[in-house]
Coordinates of C-alpha atoms in Angstrom, one line a residue:
X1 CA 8.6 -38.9 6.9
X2 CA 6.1 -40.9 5.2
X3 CA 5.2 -40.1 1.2
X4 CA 1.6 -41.0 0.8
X5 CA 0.3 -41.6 -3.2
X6 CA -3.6 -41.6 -3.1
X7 CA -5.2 -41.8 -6.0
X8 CA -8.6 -40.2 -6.7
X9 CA -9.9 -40.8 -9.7
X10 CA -8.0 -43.2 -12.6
X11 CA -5.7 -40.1 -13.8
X12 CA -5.5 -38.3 -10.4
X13 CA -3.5 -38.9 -7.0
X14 CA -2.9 -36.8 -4.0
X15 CA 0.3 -36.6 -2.7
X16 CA 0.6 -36.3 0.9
X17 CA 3.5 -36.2 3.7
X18 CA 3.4 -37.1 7.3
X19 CA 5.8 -35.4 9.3
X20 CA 6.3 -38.1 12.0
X21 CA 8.9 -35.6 14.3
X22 CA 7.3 -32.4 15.1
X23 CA 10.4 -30.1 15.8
X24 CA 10.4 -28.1 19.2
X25 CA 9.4 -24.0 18.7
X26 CA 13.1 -23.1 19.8
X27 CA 14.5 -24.9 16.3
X28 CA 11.3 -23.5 14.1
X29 CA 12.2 -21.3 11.4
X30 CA 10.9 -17.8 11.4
X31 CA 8.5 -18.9 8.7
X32 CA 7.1 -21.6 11.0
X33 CA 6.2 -19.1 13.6
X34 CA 4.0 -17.5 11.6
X35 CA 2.7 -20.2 10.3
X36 CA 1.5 -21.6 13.6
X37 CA 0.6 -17.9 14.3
X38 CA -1.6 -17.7 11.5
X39 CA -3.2 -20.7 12.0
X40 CA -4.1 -20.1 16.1
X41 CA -5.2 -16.7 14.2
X42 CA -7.5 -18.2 11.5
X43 CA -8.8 -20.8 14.3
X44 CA -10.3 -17.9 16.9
X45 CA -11.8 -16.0 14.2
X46 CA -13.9 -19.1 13.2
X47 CA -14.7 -19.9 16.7
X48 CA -16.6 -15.9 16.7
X49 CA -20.6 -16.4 16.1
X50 CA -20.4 -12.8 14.1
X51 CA -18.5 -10.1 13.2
X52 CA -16.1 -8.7 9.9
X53 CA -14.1 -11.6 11.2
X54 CA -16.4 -14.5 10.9
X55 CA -17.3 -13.5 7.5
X56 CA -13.8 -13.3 6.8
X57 CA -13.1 -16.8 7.4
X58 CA -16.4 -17.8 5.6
X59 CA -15.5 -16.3 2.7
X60 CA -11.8 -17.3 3.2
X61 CA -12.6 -20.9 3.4
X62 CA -14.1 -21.1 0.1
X63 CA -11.1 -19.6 -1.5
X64 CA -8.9 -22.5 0.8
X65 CA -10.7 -25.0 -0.5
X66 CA -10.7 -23.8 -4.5
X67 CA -6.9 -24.0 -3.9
X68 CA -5.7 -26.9 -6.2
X69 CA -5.2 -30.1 -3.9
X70 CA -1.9 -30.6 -5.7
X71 CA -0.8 -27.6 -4.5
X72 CA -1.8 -28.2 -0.9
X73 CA -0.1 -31.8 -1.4
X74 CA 3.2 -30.1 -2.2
X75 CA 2.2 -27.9 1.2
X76 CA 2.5 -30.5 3.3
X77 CA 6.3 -31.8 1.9
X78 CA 8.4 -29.8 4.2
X79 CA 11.4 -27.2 3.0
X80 CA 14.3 -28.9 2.5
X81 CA 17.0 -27.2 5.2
X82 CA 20.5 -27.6 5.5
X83 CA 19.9 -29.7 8.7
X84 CA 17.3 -31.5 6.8
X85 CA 19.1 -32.6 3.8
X86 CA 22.6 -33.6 5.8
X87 CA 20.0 -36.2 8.3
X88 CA 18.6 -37.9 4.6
X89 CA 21.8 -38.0 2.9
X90 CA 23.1 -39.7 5.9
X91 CA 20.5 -42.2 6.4
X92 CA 19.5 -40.4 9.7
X93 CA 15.6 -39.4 8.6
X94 CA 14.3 -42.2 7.3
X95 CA 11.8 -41.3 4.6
X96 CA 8.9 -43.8 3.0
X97 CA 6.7 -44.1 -0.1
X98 CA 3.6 -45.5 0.6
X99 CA 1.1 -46.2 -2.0
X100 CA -1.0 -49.0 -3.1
X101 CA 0.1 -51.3 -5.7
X102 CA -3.1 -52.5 -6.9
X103 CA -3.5 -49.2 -8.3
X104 CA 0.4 -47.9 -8.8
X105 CA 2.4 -50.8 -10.1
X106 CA 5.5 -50.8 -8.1
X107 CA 7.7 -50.0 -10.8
X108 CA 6.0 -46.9 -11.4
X109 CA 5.7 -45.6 -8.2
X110 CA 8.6 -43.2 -7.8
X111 CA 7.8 -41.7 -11.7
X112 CA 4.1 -40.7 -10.2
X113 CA 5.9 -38.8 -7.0
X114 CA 8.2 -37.2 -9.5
X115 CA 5.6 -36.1 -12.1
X116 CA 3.4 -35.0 -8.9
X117 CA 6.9 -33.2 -7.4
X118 CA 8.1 -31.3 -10.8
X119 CA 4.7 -31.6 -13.0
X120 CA 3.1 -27.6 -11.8
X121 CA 6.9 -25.7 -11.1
X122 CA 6.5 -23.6 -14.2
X123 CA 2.9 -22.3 -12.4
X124 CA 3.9 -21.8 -9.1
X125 CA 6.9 -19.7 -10.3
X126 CA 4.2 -17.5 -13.2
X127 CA 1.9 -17.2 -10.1
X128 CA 4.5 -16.3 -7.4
X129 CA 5.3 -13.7 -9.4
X130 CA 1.9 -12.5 -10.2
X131 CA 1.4 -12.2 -6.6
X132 CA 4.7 -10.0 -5.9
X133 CA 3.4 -7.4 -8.9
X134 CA -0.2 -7.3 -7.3
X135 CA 1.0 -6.6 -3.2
X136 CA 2.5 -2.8 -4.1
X137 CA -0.9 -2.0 -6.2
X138 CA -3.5 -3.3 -3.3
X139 CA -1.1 -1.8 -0.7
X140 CA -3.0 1.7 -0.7
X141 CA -6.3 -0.4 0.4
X142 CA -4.6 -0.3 4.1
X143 CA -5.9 3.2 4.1
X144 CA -9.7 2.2 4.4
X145 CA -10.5 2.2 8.0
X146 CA -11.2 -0.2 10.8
X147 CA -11.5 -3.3 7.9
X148 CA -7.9 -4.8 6.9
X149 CA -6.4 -5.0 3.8
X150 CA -7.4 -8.3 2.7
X151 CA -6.4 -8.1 -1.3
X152 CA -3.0 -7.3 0.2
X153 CA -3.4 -10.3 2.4
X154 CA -4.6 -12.3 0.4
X155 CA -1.9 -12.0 -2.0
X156 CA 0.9 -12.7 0.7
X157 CA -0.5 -15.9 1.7
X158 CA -0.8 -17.3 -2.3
X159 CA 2.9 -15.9 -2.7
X160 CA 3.3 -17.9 0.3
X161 CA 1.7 -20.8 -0.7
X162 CA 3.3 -21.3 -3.9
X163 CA 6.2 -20.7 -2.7
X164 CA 5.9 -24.1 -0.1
X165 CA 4.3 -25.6 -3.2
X166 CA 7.8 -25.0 -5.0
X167 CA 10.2 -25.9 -2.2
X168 CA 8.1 -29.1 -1.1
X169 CA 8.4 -29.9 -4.9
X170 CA 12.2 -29.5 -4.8
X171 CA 12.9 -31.6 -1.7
X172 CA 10.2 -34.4 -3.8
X173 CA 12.7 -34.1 -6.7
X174 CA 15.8 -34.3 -4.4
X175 CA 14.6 -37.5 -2.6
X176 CA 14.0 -39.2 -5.8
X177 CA 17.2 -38.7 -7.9
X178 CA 19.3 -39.7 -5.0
X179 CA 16.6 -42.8 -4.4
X180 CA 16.5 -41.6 -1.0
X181 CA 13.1 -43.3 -0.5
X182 CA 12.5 -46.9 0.5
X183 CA 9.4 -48.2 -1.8
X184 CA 6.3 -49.7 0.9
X185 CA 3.7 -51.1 -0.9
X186 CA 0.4 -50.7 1.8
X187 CA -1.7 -54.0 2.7
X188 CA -4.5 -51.1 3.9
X189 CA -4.2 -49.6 1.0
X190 CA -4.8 -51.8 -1.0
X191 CA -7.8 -53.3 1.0
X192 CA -9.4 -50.4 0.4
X193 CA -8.6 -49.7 -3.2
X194 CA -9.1 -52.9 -4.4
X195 CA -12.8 -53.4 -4.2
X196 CA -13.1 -50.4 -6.2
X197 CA -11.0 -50.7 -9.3
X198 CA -13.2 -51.3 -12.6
X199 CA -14.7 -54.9 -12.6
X200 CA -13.6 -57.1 -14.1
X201 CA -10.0 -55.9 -13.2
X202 CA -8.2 -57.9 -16.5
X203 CA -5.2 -56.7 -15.6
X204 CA -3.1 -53.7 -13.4
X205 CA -3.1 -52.2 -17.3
X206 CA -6.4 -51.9 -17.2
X207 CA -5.8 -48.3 -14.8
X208 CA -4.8 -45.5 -16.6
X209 CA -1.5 -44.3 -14.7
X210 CA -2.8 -42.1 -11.7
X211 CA 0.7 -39.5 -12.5
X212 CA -1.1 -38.4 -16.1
X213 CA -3.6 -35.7 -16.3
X214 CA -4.5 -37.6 -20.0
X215 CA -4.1 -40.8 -20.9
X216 CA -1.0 -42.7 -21.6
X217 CA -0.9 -43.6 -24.9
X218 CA -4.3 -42.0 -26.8
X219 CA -3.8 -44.5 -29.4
X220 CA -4.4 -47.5 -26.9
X221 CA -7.4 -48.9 -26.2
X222 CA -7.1 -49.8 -22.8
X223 CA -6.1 -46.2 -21.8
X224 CA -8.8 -44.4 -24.1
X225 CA -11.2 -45.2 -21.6
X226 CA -13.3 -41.9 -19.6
X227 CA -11.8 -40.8 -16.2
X228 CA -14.0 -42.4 -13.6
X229 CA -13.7 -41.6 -9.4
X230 CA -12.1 -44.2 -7.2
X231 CA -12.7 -42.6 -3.9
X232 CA -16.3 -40.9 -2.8
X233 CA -16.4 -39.0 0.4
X234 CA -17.3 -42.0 2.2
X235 CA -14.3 -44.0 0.9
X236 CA -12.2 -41.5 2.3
X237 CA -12.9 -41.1 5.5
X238 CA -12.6 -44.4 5.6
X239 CA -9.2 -44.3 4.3
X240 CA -8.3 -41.8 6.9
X241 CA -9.6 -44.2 9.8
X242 CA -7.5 -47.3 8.4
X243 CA -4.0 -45.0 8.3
X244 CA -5.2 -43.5 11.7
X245 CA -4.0 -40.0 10.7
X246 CA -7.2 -37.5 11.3
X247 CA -5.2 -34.4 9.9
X248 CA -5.4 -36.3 6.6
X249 CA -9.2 -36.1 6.5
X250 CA -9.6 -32.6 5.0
X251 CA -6.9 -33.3 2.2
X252 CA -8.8 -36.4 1.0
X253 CA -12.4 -34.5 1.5
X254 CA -10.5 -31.2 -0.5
X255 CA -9.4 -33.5 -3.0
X256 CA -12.2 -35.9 -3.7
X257 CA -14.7 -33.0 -4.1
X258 CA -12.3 -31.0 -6.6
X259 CA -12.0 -34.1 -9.1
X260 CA -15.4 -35.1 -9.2
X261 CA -16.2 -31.5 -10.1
X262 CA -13.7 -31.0 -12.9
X263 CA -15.4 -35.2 -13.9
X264 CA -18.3 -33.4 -14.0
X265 CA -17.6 -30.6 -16.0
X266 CA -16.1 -32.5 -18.3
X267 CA -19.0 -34.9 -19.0
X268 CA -21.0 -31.8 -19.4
X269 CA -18.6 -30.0 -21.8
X270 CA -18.9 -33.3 -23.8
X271 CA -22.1 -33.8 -23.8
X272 CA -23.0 -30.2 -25.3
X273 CA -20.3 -30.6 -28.1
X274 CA -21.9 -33.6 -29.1
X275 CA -25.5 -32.1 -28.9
X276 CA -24.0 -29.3 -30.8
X277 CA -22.5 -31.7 -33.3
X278 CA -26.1 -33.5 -34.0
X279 CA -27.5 -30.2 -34.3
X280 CA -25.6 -29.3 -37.4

């Protein structure tokens, strides 16, 4: 497998995996059935020009793509099997860490797959449960007729969700502590990502660490500096041209379009405490 660190903005980076051996339906799991299932499901009802089912898929693609990208990130790291974790322990699946230094020093590299592997376990768990207590209370809705119960379904794929989201975190966490990764540093990468680091680049200091939601160090003047977007829309298809891997395309366009709203809604937050503060 290959461990891609992406960065998005200067405080934010997308973790993603790319499963280079697809494994044959016969040695799927059950829960990789559905999955596939589900997803030949979700695909015909999009391909319907109307219906309850087109406008279930509208409306359910806007909730997709409110999902946090960390989570879907953590979606794409694979369960970690028995079968699975024999093959990496002995050296049989070869798994990589790809990121670009200019941005992530070297050194640092395996601390931001960490923090992104461990940093949202508490929420997954709260909401996992959350999502068990709210399936027996929308249950009665299967009574309306002719429309599914989508509250109910709804709920069974976030319990679903965060439950991928908590078991690609622990197969994250058990590559790292038995350094079960081999570091690679990307020439693309960093071809891309280097004409758009802040100018004058002094220094690799001069980027607040893409693992931290904050910056490192509030009492340093190098890391006090505003969050600012490394990758626009543009950018990342780019990106996904470069790596050659198409299914990465609506991660990065999730992703990008996520942080700069929350940028956004910071600098607006800001700028109304400080009109308030000149106000009184």
């Amino acid at each position: 497998m290959r461990f891609f660190l992406l960065p998005i903005s200067t405080r934010r980076t997308l973790l993603y995996c790319q499963k280079l051996q697809v494994l044959p339906t016969k040695k799927q799991t059950l829960v990789d059935r559905a999955t596939v299932y589900a997803t030949k499901l979700w695909a015909g009802w999009e391909k319907k020009e109307q219906g309850w089912q087109k406008k279930v898929v509208v409306y359910g693609n806007q909730l997709l793509r409110r999902i946090p990208y960390e989570e879907w990130g953590l979606k794409s790291v694979p369960p970690l099997s028995t079968r699975r974790r024999e093959e990496e322990i002995l050296g049989k699946d070869k798994n990589y860490l790809i990121f670009p230094q200019t941005v992530i020093p070297t050194t640092k590299a395996m601390s931001v797959l960490r923090t992104l592997g461990t940093e949202r376990e508490s929420l997954h768990k709260s909401r996992l449960m959350w999502c068990f207590i709210g399936m027996p209370i929308s249950a009665p809705f299967a009574l309306v007729p002719v429309i599914p119960n989508l509250p109910f379904f709804y709920l069974v794929y976030r319990a679903w969700s965060h439950w991928r989201a908590l078991a690609g975190g622990r197969h994250v966490r058990f590559l790292s502590e038995r350094n079960l990764l081999s570091l690679a540093p990307s020439p693309i990468l960093d071809s891309i990502y280097t004409p758009l680091l802040p100018s004058p680049p002094d220094s690799k200091e001069s980027i607040v660490d893409p693992d931290k939601a904050e910056p490192a160090g509030a009492n340093d003047a190098k890391t006090s500096e505003e969050e600012r977007m490394l990758l626009s829309q543009d950018h990342g298809k780019q990106l996904v041209k470069a790596l050659e891997i198409p299914e990465l395309e609506v991660e990065l366009e999730r992703a990008i379009w996520q942080v700069e709203t929350a940028i956004q809604k910071q600098k607006e937050e800001k700028s109304k405490s400080q009109d308030t503060a000149k106000s009184k």
